[in-house]
Every structure is written in structure tokens, then in C-alpha cells.
Short mmCIF file of C-alpha atoms in Angstrom, two decimals:
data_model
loop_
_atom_site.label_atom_id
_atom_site.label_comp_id
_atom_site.label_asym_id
_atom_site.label_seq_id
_atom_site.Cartn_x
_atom_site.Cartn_y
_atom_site.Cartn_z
CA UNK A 9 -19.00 -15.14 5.70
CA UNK A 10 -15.75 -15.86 3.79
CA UNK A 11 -12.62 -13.54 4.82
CA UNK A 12 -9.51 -13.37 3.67
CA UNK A 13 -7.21 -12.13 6.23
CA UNK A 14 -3.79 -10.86 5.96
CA UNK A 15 -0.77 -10.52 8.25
CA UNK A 16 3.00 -10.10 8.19
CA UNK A 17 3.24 -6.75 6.87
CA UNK A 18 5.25 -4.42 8.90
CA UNK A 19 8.73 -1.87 8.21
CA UNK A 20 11.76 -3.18 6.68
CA UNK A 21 14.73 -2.08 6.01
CA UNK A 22 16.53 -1.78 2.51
CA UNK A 23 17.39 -5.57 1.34
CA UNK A 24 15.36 -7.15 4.25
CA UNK A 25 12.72 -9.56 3.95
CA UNK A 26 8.82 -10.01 5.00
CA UNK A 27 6.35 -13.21 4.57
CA UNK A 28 2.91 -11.89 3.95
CA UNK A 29 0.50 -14.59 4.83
CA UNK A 30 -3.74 -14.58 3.99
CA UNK A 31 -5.74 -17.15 5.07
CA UNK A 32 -9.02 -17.97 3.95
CA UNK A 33 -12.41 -18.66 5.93
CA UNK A 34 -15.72 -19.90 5.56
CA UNK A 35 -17.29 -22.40 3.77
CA UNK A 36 -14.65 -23.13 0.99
CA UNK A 37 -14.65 -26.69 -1.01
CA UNK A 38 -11.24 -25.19 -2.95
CA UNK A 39 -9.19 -22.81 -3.79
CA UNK A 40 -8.17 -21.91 -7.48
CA UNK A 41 -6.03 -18.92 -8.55
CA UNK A 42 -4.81 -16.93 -5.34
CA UNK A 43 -3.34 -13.64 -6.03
CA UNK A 44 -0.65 -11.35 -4.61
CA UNK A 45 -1.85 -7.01 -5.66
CA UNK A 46 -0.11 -3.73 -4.19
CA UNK A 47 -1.16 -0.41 -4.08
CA UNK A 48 1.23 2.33 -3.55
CA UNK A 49 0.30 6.13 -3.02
CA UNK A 50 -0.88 7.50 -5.84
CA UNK A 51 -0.38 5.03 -8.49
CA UNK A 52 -2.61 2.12 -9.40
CA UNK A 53 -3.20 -1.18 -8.05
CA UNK A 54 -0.60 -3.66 -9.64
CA UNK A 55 -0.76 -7.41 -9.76
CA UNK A 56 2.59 -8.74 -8.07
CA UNK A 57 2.39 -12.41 -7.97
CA UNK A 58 -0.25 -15.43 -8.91
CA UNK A 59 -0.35 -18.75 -8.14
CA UNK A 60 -2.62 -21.73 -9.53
CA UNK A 61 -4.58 -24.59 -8.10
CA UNK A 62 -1.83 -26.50 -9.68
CA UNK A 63 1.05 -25.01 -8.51
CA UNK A 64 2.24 -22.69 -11.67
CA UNK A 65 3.23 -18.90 -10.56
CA UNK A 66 3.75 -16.09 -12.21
CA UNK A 67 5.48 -12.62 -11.66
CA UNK A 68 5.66 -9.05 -12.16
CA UNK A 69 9.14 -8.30 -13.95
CA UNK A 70 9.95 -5.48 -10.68
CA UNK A 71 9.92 -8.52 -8.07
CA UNK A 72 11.22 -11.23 -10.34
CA UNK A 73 13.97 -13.43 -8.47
CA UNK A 74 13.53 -11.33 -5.36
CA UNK A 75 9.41 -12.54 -4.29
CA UNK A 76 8.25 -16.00 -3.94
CA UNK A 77 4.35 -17.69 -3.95
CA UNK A 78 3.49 -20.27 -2.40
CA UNK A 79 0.16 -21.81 -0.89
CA UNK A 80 -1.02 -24.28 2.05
CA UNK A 81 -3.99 -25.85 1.00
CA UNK A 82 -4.26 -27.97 4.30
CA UNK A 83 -4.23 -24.31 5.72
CA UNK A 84 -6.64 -22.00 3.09
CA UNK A 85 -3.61 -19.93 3.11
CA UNK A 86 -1.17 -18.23 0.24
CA UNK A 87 1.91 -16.42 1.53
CA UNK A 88 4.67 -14.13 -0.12
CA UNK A 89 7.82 -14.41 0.61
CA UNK A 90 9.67 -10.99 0.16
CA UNK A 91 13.46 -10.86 0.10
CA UNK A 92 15.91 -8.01 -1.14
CA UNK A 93 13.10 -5.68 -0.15
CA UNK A 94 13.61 -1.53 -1.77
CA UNK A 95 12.23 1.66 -0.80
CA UNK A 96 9.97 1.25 -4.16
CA UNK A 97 8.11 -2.00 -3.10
CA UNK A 98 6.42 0.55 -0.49
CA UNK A 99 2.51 -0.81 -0.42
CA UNK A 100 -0.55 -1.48 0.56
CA UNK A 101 -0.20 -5.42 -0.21
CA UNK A 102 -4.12 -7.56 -0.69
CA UNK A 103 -4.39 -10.92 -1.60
CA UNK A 104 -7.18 -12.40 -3.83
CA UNK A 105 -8.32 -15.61 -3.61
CA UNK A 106 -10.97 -17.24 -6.46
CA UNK A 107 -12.65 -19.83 -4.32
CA UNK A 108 -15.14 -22.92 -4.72
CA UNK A 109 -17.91 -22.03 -1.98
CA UNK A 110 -20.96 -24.53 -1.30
CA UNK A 111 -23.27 -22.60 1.02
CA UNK A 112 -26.15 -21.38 0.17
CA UNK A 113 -25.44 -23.33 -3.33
CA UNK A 114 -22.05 -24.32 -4.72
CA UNK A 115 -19.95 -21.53 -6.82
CA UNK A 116 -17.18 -19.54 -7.87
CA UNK A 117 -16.24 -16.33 -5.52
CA UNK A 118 -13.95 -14.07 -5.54
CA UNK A 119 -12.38 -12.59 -3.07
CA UNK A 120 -10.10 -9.61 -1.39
CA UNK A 121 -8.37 -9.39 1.72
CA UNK A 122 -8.53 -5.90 3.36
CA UNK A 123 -4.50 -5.03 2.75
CA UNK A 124 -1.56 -5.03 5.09
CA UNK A 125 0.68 -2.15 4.79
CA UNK A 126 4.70 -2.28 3.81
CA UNK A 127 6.93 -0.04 4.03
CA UNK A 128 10.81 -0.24 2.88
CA UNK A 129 13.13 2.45 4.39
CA UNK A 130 15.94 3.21 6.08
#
């Protein structure tokens, strides 16, 4: 009953820019951490960006000064903004979203959005 869904992913040329969006669903009294992963081929899944219920980010070093966070609470929704985009930030990209749910009972959940591809060449 609760999705994630993502959008915004597409192809890009060297030092272009994407915003990734996810937006939540369901039954959700709050959102707490949301999270930014990517996968690329062949290599593990990698956290790229977090964000708090309170605002505070954090960043892998690779997109450091070159990806933003940010959230819309009003909207469920947690975007990344991707500028100076190279060939090596090639992805599957999934948000995560640790959410405050009150049906059947109140608690924590965690969860994934399905991924939205990226690709960076020329």
C-alpha cells in the first residue's frame, strides 16, 4: 500500500543536469530519513545522498558540491538535484524513505522505490 515512486531519470550529456524526484504514498503520518542509493553495472549499491526529518544532509565524497537533497514534506516527496553530471555517475538511482505509517497499527517502515535509470554520455 505505500509506494515510493521515482521519476526524472533520463540521458544526459557530460556536465548536464537531472532532478530525480520520489514521492511517497499511502498512509504516512511522517517521514524521517529519506535516502538517495545508485547501482551501477557490476558494482555494488552505493549510498549517494541522505537527508533528515530535520533538514541535515549528507554526501558521498564522488558527488560532493555537484548533487543537492532536498525534500517537500507538504508533497511526501525527496528530490536530487544533479548538476555537472560524468559518464561515471551512470546508474540505476532508488530512493529510500523511513516512514511513520498508522494503518493497520502505527510504525516505522522502510521503504524502496523501484529505480530510475541514468545515464551520462556523449
Amino acid at each position: 500500500q505505500v509506494q515510493l515512486v521515482e521519476s526524472g531519470g533520463g540521458l544526459v550529456h557530460p556536465g548536464g543536469s537531472l532532478r530525480l524526484s520520489c514521492a511517497a504514498s499511502g498512509s504516512i503520518l511522517s517521514i524521517y530519513t529519506m535516502y538517495w542509493y545508485r547501482q551501477a553495472p557490476g558494482k555494488q549499491r552505493e549510498l549517494v545522498a541522505a537527508i533528515t526529518r530535520g533538514g541535515s544532509t549528507n554526501y558521498a565524497d564522488s558527488v560532493k558540491g555537484r548533487f543537492t537533497i532536498s525534500r517537500d514534506d507538504a508533497k511526501n516527496t525527496v528530490y536530487l538535484q544533479m548538476n555537472s553530471l560524468k559518464p561515471e555517475d551512470t546508474a540505476v538511482y532508488y530512493c529510500k524513505a523511513e516512514l511513520e505509517l498508522d494503518s493497520p497499527f502505527r510504525r516505522i517502515d522502510t521503504t524502496w522505490g523501484q529505480g530510475t535509470q541514468v545515464t551520462v554520455s556523449s
